[in-house]
Every structure is written in structure tokens, then in C-alpha cells.
mmCIF file of C-alpha atoms and ligand atoms in Angstrom:
data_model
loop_
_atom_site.group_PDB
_atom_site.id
_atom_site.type_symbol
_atom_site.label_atom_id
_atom_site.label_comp_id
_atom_site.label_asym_id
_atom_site.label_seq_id
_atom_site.Cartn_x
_atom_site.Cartn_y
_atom_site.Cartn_z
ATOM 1 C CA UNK A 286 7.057 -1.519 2.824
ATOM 2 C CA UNK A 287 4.160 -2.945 0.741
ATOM 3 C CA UNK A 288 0.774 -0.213 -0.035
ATOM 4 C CA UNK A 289 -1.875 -1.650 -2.331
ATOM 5 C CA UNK A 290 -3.908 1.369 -3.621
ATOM 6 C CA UNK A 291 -7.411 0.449 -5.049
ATOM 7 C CA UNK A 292 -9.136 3.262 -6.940
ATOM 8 C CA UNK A 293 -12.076 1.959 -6.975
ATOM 9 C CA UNK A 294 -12.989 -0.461 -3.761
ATOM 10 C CA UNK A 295 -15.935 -2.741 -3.358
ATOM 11 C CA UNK A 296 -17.928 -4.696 -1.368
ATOM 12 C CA UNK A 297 -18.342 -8.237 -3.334
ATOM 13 C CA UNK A 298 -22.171 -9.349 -2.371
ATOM 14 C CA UNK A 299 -21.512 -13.131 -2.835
ATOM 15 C CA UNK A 300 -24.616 -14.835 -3.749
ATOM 16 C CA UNK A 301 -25.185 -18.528 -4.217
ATOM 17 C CA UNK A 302 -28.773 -20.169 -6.009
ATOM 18 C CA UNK A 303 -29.167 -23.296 -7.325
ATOM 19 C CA UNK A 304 -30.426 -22.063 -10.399
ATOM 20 C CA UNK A 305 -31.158 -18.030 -11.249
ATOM 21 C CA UNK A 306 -34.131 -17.761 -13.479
ATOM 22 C CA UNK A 307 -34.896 -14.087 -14.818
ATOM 23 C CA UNK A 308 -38.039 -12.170 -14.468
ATOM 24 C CA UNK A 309 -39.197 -14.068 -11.640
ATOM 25 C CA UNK A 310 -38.495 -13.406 -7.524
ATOM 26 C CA UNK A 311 -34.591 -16.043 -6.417
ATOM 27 C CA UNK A 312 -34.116 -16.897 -2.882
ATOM 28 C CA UNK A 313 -30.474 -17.329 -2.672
ATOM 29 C CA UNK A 314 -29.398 -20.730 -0.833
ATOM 30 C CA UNK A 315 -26.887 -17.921 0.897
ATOM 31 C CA UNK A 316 -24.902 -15.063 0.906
ATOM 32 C CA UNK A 317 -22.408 -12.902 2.053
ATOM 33 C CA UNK A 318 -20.581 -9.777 2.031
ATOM 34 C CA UNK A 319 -16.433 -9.593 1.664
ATOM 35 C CA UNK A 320 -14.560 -6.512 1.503
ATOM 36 C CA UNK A 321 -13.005 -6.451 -2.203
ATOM 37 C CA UNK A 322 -11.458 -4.376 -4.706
ATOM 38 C CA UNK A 323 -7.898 -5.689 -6.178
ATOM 39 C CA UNK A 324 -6.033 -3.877 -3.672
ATOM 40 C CA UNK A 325 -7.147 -4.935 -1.048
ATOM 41 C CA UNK A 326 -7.442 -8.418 -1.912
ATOM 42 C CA UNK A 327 -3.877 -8.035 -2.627
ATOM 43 C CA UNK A 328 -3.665 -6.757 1.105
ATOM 44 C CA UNK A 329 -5.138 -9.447 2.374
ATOM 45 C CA UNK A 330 -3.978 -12.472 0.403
ATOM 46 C CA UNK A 331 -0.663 -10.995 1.548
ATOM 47 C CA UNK A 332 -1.752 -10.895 5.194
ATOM 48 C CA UNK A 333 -2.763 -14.524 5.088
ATOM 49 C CA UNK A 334 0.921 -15.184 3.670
ATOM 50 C CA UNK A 335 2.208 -13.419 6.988
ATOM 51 C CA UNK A 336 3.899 -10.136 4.893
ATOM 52 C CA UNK A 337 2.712 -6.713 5.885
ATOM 53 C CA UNK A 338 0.870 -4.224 3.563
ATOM 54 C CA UNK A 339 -1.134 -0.684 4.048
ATOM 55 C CA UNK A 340 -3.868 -0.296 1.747
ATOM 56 C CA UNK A 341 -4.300 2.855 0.436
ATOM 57 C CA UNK A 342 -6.994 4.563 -1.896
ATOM 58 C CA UNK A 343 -10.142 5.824 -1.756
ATOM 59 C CA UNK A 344 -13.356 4.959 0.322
ATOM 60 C CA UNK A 345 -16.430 6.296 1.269
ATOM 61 C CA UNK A 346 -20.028 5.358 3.068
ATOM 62 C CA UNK A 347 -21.397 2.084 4.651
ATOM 63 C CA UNK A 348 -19.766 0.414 2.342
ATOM 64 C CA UNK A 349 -16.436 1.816 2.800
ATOM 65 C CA UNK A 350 -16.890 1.236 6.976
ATOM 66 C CA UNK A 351 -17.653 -2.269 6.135
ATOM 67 C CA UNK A 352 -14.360 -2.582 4.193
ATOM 68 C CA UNK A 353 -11.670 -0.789 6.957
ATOM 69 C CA UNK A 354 -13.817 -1.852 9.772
ATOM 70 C CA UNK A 355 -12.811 -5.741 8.265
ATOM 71 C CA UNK A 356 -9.239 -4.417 7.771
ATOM 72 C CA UNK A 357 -8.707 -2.953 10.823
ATOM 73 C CA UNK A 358 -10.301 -6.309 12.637
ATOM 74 C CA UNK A 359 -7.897 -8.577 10.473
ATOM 75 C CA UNK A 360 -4.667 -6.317 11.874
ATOM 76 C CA UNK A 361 -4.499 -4.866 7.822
ATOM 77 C CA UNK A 362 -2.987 -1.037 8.049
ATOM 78 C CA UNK A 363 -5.153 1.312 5.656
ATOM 79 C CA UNK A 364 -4.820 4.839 4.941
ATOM 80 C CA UNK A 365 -7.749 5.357 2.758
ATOM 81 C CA UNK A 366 -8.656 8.703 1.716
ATOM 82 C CA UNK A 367 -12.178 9.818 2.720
ATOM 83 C CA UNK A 368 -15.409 9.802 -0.006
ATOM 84 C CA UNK A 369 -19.082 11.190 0.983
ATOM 85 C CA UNK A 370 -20.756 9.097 -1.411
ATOM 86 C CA UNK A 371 -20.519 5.174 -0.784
ATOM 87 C CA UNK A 372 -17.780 2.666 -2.167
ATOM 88 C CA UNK A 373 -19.380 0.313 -4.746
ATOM 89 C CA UNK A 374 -21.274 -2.972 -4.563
ATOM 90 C CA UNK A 375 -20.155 -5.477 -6.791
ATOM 91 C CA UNK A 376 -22.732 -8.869 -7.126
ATOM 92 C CA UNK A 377 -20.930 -11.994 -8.213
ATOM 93 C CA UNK A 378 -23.790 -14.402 -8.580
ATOM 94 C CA UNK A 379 -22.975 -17.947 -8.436
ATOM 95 C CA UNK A 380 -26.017 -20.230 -10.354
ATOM 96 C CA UNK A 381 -25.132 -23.862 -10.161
ATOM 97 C CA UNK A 382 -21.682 -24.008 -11.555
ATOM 98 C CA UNK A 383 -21.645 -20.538 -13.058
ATOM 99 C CA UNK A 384 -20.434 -17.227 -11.610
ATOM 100 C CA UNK A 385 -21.838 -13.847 -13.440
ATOM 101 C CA UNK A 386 -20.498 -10.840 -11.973
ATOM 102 C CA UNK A 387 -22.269 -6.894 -11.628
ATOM 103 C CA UNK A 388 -19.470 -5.034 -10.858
ATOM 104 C CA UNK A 389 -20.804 -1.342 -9.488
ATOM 105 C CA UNK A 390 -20.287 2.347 -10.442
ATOM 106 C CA UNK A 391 -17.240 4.491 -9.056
ATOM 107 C CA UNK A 392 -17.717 7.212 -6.706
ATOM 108 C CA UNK A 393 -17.141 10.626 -7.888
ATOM 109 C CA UNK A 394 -12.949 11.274 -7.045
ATOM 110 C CA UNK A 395 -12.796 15.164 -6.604
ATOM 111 C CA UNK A 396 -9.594 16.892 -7.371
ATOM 112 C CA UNK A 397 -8.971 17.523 -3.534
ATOM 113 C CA UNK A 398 -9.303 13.831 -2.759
ATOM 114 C CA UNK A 399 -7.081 12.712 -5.992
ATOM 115 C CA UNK A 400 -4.111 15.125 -4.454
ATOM 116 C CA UNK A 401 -4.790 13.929 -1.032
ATOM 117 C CA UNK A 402 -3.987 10.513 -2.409
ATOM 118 C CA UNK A 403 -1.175 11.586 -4.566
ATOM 119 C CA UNK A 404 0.959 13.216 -1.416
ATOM 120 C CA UNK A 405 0.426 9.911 0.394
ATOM 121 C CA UNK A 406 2.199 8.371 -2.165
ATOM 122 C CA UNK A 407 4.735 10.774 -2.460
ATOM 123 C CA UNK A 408 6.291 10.142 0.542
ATOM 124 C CA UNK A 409 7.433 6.789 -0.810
ATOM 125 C CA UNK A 410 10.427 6.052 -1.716
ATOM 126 C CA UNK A 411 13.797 3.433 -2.787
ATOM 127 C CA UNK A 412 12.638 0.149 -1.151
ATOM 128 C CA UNK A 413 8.890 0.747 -1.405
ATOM 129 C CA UNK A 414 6.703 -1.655 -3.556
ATOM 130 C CA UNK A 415 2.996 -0.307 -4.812
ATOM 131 C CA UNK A 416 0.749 -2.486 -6.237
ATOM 132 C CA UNK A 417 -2.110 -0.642 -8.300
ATOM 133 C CA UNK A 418 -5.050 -3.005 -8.995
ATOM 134 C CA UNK A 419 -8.304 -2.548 -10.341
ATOM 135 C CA UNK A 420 -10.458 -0.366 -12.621
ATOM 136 C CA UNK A 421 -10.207 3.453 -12.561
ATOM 137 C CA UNK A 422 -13.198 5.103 -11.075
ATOM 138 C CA UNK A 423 -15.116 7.090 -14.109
ATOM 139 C CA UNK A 424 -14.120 10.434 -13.145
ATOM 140 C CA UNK A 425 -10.236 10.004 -13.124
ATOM 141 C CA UNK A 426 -8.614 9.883 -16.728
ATOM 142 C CA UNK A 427 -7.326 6.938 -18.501
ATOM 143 C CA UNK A 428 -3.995 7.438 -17.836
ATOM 144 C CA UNK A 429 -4.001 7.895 -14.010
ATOM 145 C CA UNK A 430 -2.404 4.759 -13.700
ATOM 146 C CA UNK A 431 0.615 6.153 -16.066
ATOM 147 C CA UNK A 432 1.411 9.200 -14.789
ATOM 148 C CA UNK A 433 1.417 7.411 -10.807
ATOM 149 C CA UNK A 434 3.577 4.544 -12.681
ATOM 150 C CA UNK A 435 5.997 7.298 -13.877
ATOM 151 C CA UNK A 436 5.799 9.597 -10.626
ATOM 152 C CA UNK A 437 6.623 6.014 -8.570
ATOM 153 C CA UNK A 438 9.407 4.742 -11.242
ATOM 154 C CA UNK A 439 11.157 8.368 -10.365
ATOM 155 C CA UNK A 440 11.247 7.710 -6.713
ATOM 156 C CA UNK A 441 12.953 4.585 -6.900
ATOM 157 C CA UNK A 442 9.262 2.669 -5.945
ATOM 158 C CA UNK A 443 8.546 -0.964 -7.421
ATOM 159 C CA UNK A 444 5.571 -0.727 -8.984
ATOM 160 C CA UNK A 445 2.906 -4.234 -9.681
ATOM 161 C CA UNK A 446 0.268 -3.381 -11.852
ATOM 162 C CA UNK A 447 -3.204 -5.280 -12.112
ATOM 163 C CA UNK A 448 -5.860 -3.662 -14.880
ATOM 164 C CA UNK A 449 -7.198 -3.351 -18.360
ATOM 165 C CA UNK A 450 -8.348 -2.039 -20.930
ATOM 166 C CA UNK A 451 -7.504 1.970 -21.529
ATOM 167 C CA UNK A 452 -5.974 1.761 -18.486
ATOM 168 C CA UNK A 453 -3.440 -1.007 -18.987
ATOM 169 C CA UNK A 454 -2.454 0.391 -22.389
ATOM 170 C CA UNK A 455 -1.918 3.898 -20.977
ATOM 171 C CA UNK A 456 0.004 2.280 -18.026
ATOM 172 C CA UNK A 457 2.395 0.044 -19.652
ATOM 173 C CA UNK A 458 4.309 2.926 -21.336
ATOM 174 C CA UNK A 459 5.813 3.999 -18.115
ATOM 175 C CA UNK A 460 7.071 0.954 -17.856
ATOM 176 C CA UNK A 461 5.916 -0.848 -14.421
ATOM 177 C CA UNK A 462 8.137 -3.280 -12.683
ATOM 178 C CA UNK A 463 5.557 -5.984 -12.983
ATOM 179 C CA UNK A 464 2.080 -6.615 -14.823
ATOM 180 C CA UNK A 465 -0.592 -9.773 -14.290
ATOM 181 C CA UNK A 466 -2.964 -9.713 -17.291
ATOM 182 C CA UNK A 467 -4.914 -12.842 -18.237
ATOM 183 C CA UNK A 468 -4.760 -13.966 -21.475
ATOM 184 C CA UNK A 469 -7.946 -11.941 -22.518
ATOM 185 C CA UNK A 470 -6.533 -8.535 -20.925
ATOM 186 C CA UNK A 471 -3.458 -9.449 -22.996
ATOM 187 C CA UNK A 472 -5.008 -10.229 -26.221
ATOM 188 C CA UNK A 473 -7.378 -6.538 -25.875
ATOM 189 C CA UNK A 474 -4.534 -4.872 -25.329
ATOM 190 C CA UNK A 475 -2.632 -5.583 -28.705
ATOM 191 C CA UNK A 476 -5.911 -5.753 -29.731
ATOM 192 C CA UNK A 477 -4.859 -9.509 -31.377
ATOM 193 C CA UNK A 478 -6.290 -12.571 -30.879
ATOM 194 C CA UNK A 479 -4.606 -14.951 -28.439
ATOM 195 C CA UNK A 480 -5.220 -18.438 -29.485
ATOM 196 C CA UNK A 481 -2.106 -20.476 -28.497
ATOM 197 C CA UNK A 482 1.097 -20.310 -25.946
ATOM 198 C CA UNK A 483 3.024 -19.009 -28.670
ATOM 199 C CA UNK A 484 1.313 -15.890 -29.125
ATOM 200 C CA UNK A 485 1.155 -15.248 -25.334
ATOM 201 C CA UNK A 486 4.934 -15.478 -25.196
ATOM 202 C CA UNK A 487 5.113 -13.234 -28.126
ATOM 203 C CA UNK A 488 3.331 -10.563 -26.597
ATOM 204 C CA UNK A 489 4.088 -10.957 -23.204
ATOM 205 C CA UNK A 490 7.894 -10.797 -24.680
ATOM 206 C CA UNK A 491 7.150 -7.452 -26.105
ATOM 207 C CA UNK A 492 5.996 -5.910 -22.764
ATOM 208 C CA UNK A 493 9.316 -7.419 -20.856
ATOM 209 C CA UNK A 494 11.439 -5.918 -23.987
ATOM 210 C CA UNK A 495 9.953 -2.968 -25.210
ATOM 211 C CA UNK A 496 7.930 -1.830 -22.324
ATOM 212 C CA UNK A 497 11.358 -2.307 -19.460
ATOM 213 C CA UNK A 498 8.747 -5.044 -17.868
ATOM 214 C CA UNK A 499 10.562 -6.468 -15.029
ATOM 215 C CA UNK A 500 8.346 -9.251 -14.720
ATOM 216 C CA UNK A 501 4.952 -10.291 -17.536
ATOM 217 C CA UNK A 502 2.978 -13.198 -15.272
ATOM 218 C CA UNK A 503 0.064 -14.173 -17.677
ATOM 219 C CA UNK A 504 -2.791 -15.724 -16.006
ATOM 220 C CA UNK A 505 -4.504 -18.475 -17.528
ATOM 221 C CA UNK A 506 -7.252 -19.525 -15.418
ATOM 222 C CA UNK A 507 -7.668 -23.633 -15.411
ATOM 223 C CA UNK A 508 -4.685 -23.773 -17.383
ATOM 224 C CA UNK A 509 -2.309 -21.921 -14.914
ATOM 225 C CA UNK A 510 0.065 -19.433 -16.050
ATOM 226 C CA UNK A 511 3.367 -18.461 -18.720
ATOM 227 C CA UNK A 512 5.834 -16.070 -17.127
ATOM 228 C CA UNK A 513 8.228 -13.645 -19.136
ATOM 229 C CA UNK A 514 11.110 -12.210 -17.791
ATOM 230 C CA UNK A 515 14.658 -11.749 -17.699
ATOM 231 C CA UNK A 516 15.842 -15.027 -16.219
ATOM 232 C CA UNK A 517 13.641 -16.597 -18.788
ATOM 233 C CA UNK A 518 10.042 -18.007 -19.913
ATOM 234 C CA UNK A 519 8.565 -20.108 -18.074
ATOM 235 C CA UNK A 520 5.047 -22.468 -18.375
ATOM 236 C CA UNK A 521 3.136 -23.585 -14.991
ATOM 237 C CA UNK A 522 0.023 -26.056 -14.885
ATOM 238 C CA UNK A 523 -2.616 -24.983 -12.586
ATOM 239 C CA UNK A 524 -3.275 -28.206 -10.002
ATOM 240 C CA UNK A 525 -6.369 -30.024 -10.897
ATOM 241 C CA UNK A 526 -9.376 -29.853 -8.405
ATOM 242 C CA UNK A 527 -12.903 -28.103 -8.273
ATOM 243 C CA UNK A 528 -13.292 -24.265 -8.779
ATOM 244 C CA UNK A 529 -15.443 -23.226 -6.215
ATOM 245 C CA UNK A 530 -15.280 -19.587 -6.113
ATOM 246 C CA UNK A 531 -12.688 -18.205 -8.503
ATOM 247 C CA UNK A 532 -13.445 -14.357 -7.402
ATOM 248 C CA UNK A 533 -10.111 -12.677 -6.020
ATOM 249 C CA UNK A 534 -7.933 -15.669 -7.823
ATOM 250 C CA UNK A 535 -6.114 -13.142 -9.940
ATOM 251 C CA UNK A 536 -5.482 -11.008 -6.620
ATOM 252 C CA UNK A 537 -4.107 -14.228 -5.219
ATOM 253 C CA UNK A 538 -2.070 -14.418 -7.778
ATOM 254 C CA UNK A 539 -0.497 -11.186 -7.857
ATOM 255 C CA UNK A 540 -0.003 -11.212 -4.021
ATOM 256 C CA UNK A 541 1.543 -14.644 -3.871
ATOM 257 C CA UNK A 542 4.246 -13.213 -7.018
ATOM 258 C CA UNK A 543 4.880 -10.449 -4.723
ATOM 259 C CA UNK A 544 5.690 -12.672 -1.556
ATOM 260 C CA UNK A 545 8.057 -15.063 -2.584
ATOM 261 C CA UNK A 546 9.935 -12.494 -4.699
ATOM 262 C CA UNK A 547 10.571 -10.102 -1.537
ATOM 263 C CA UNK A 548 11.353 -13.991 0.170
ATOM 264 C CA UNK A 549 13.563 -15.574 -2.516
ATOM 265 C CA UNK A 550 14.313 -12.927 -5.314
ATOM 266 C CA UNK A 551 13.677 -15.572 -7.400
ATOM 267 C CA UNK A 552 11.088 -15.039 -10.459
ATOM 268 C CA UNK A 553 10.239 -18.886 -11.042
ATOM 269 C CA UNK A 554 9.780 -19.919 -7.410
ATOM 270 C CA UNK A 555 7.558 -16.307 -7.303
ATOM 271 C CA UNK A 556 5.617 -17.538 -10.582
ATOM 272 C CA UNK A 557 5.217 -21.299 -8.871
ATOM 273 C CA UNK A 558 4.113 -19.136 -5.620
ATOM 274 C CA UNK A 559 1.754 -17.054 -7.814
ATOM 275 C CA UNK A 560 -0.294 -20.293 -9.450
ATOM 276 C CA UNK A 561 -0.407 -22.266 -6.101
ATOM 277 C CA UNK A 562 -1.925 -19.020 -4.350
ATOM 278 C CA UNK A 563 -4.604 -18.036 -7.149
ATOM 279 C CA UNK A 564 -5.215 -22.237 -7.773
ATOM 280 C CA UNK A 565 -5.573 -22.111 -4.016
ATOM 281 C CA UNK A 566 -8.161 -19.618 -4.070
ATOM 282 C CA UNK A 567 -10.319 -21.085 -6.603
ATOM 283 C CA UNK A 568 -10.702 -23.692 -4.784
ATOM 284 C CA UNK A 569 -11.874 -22.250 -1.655
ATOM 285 C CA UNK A 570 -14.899 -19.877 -0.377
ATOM 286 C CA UNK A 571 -12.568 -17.532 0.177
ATOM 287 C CA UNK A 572 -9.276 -16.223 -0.404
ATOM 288 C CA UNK A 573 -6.539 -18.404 -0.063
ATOM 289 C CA UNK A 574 -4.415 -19.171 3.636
ATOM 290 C CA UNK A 575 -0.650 -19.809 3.078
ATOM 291 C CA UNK A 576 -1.221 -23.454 4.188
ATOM 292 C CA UNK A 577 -3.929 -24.071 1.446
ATOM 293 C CA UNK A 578 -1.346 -22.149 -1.576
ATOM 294 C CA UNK A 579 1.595 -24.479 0.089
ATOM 295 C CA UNK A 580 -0.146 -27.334 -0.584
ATOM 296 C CA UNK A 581 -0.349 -27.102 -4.126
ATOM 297 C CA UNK A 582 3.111 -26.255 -5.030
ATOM 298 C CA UNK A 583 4.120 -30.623 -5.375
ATOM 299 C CA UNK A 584 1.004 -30.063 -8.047
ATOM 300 C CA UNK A 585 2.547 -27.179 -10.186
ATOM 301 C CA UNK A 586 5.132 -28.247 -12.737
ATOM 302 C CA UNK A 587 7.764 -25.110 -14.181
ATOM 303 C CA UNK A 588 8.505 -25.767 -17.915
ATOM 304 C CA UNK A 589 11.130 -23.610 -19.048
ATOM 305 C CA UNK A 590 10.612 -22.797 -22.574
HETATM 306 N N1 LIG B 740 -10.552 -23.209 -12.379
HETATM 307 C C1 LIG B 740 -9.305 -23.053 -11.898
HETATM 308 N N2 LIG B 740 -8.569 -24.140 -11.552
HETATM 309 C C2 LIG B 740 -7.326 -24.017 -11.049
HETATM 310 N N3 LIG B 740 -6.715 -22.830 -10.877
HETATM 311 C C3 LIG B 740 -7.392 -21.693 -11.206
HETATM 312 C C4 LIG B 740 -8.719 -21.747 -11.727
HETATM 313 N N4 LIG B 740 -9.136 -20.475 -11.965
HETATM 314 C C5 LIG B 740 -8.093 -19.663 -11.607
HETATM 315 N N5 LIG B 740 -7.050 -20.393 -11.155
HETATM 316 C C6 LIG B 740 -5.759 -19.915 -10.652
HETATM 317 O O1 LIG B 740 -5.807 -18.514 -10.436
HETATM 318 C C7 LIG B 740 -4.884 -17.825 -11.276
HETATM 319 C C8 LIG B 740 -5.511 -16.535 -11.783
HETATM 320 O O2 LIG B 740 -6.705 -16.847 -12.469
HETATM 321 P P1 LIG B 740 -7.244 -16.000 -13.697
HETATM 322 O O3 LIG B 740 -8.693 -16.393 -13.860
HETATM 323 O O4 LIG B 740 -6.366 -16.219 -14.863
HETATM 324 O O5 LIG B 740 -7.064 -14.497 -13.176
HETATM 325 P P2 LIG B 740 -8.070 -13.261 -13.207
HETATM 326 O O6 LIG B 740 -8.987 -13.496 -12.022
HETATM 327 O O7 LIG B 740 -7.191 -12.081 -13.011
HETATM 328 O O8 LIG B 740 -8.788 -13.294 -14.524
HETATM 329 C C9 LIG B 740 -4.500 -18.812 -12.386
HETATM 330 O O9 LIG B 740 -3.195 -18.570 -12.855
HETATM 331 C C10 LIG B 740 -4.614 -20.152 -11.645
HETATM 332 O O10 LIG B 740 -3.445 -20.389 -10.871
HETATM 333 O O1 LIG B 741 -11.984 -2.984 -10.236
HETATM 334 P P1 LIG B 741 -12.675 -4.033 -11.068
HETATM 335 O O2 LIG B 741 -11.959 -4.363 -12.333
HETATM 336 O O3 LIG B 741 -14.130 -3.702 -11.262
HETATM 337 O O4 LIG B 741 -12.625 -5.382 -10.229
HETATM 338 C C1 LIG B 741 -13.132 -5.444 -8.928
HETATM 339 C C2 LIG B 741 -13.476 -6.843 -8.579
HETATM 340 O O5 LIG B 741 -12.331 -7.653 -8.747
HETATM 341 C C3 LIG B 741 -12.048 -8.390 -7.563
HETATM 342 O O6 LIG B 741 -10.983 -7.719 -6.904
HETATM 343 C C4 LIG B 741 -11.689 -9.809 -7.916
HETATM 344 O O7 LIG B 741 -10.659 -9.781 -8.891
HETATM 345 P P2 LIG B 741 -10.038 -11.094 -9.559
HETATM 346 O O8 LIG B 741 -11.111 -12.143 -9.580
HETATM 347 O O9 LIG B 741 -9.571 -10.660 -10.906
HETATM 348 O O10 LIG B 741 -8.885 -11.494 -8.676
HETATM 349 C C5 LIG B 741 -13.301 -8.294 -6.700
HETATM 350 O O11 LIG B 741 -13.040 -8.309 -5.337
HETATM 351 C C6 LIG B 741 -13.915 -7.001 -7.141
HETATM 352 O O12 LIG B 741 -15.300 -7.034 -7.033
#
């Protein structure tokens, strides 16, 4: 069984204006409201594929209804554990061809509602695939992400991990079974400047060898993705076509990895399924369908370096 866990859930408030000027009163041309969060974008890119998740984490408020009222409606299980203060809002404000994003503040995670997480996800076990995603709310430590890594490698549990900063360097010590940074993630956390494929392979090689990575998928925006792993490295083009909303394309991303690896145990055709789904995305007002991702794989060519 697949369980997303996001931390630190969101509403995205999508809003689209011609042109944002500052200090002065913008009418958006229009807007709406998506449930978000990495998780649960994960959980619901995978539902469009047709694979079956439960997202877990925590939630709280409106804003938290909003979110497993939309799951529950769209057949996604969740198993949230229960805030009093409301989930975030996140604004992603689209002016003319450019997307700024005000990602919210966390909810305060009390000790009782960190354990009552933790228990869930102790009843996993061999078999079981987690995918943590997303920023740590403020009041859990920096290495919350490790130690659930560690307690999760112990149990036998795949674990995909999708963060940065702090977080992401804490969290790669215990060694995940697969990691999605973007090239920017990757460069903060050796703290190195990325400026060519080369040194993305020559990082990304160091998490697969010295950090037990399964599988390093580094995301690369317009210019697709490298993957890193033990049947080799691999290069992928993103298709060519008009961003439109790139929000959720790294979510896409990991979720499409996951699916075609639990199809086809094969890392290239999961790395080809990974572009196609985040490409897919970007291109759309949403997150991808499994039709829209399918129709970009003739676009993405696999160089094996
Ligand atoms: N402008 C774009 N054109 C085509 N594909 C894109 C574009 N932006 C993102 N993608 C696709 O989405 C994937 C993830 O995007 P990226 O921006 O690297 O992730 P993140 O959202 O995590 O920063 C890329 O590997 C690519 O397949
Ligand atoms: O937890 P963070 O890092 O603040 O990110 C949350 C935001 O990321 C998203 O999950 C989108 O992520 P990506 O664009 O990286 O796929 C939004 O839905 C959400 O608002």
C-alpha cells in the first residue's frame, strides 16, 4: 500500500492577473482554490494514474475540511490527524507569464498529535511505500524527516522523499529509498554550485553511493530530468510546449516515478514516466490525467550516459 504523509498541507489560492502592480488595489482575471501540499498532490497525481494511496498527516480548520472534503469526493483514502488551528494558505500568483508563490505558516504540531501520527505509521510494514513530501511545519525539528526515514527503513517500508533545505540534509543520512530534488535543492544541499550536467551527476552519484540511495531523480524544470541509480545514469528532455501552470509539477513527478516502478520495476521507464507526468502538468491548469502524461512519452528521449 501507498500513504503520502504531508506535514505541512495547504490550500494553493491560484490567482491569475494580467499584470500585478504593487501598492495599488488587482482584480484577478480568476481564481481558485486546490487542495495542495506535496503529499497530497502525490495522492492525487497517483489517483489520476489509477494506483491507490492514503494520505496521511496533519490537518486542521476550514482549510483542512476543504482539503479531505476534496479527497474524500475524488475516492482518495486519508487518515489525517486532527489540528485546532487551520492548515495553511499558500498564494501562487500568476502575472502574465510569471508565477510568484506565498507559501503560508505551519500550524503548531503538539507532541500528542506528532505521536498520534507516528503510531499510524508504525503499523506499516515489508511491502509498504511512504512518500514524505514537503516542508516541516516550524514546530517539529529538522530532523523529523530522519528519524521517520530510519524508523520506516527498520520496518522493511520504501521510503520517497520530496524536501529541502535542513530537512533534506538531515534526511538523506538515513538513507531513503528514493529522493526528487531539483537542481537548486541539490546544489543547497552540498552547498556547491550546480552549473552543468556533470556536476549534477556528480552529486546525485554521491547520494546513490554514499547515502544507499536507491533511486536520485533530479528535476530540471524546462530541461527535464538526469536519473542516478544502480542500473545506471540516465538524461531525459522535457517535451517542448507552453508552461501554463507549473505548481504541483515536481509532485507529478515524484508520483509518476512511483507508478511505473510498482508497474514495471524498471528505473528508466519510471524516470521516462516521471518527466512525461511533471511535463504533463506544466502544461495544464491542473495536475496531470494519465492520458495527458501518456502522451508525452514519444516526446521524451532516455540518454544513457
Ligand atoms: N516549463 C516546463 N516545460 C516542460 N516540462 C516542465 C516544465 N516545468 C516543469 N516541467 C516538468 O516537471 C518536472 C519537475 O519540474 P521541476 O520544476 O524541476 O520540479 P519542482 O517543482 O520540484 O521544482 C520536470 O522534470 C519536467 O518534466
Ligand atoms: O511544503 P512546501 O515546501 O511549502 O510546498 C508546498 C507547496 O508545494 C506544492 O505541493 C507544489 O509543489 P511542486 O510545485 O514542487 O510540485 C503546492 O501544492 C504547495 O503549495
Amino acid at each position: 500500500m501507498i500513504y503520502t504523509v504531508t506535514l505541512n498541507p495547504a490550500v494553493d489560492y491560484v490567482i491569475q492577473l494580467d499584470n500585478f502592480e504593487q501598492g495599488t488595489i488587482n482584480r484577478s482575471k480568476f481564481d481558485y482554490k486546490e487542495a495542495g501540499g506535496k503529499g497530497i498532490n502525490v495522492s492525487r497525481v497517483l489517483n489520476r494514474l489509477g494506483a491507490t494511496s492514503t494520505a496521511l498527516g496533519f490537518i486542521g480548520g476550514f482549510t483542512g475540511k476543504f482539503i479531505t472534503d476534496y479527497l474524500s469526493e475524488v475516492n482518495i483514502a486519508h487518515d489525517f490527524v486532527s489540528l485546532e488551528e487551520d492548515t495553511r494558505i499558500n498564494v501562487k500568483l500568476k502575472s502574465g507569464d510569471e508565477e510568484s508563490e506565498v507559501n503560508g505558516t505551519s500550524p503548531e504540531i503538539s507532541e500528542k498529535a506528532y505521536n498520534h501520527l507516528l503510531e499510524k505509521l508504525q503499523g506499516l510494514s515489508h511491502g509498504d511505500v511512504v512518500v514524505l513530501a514537503g516542508s516541516l511545519p516550524t514546530s517539529l525539528p529538522q530532523d523529523t524527516y530522519k528519524s521517520l526515514v530510519t524508523m520506516l527503513n527498520k520496518r522493511g517500508v520504501s521510503t520517497i522523499l520530496d524536501t529541502s533545505g535542513k530537512a533534506l540534509g538531515e534526511a538523506i543520512q538515513a538513507g531513503p529509498t528514493f529522493i526528487k530534488p531539483n537542481n537548486f535543492e541539490l546544489a543547497e544541499l552540498f552547498s556547491e554550485e550546480v552549473k552543468s550536467d556533470d556536476d549534477i551527476i556528480r552529486l546525485a552519484k554521491r547520494l546513490h553511493e554514499e547515502n544507499n540511495i536507491d533511486h536520485v531523480l533530479v528535476s530540471l524544470a524546462k530541461e527535464g530530468a538526469i536519473y542516478v541509480g544502480a542500473t545506471g545514469v540516465y538524461k531525459l528532455n522535457a517535451p517542448k510546449g507552453k508552461a501554463i501552470h507549473s505548481v504541483g509539477a515536481g509532485d507529478s513527478s515524484v508520483a509518476g516515478f512511483i507508478y511505473k516502478l510498482q508497474e514495471t520495476s524498471n528505473a528508466e521507464d519510471a524516470a521516462k514516466f516521471a518527466v512525461a507526468s511533471g511535463s504533463a502538468t506544466a502544461f495544464s491548469k491542473t495536475l496531470c490525467t494519465k492520458e495527458e502524461a501518456e502522451s508525452l512519452l514519444n516526446d521524451i528521449h532516455v540518454k544513457k550516459l
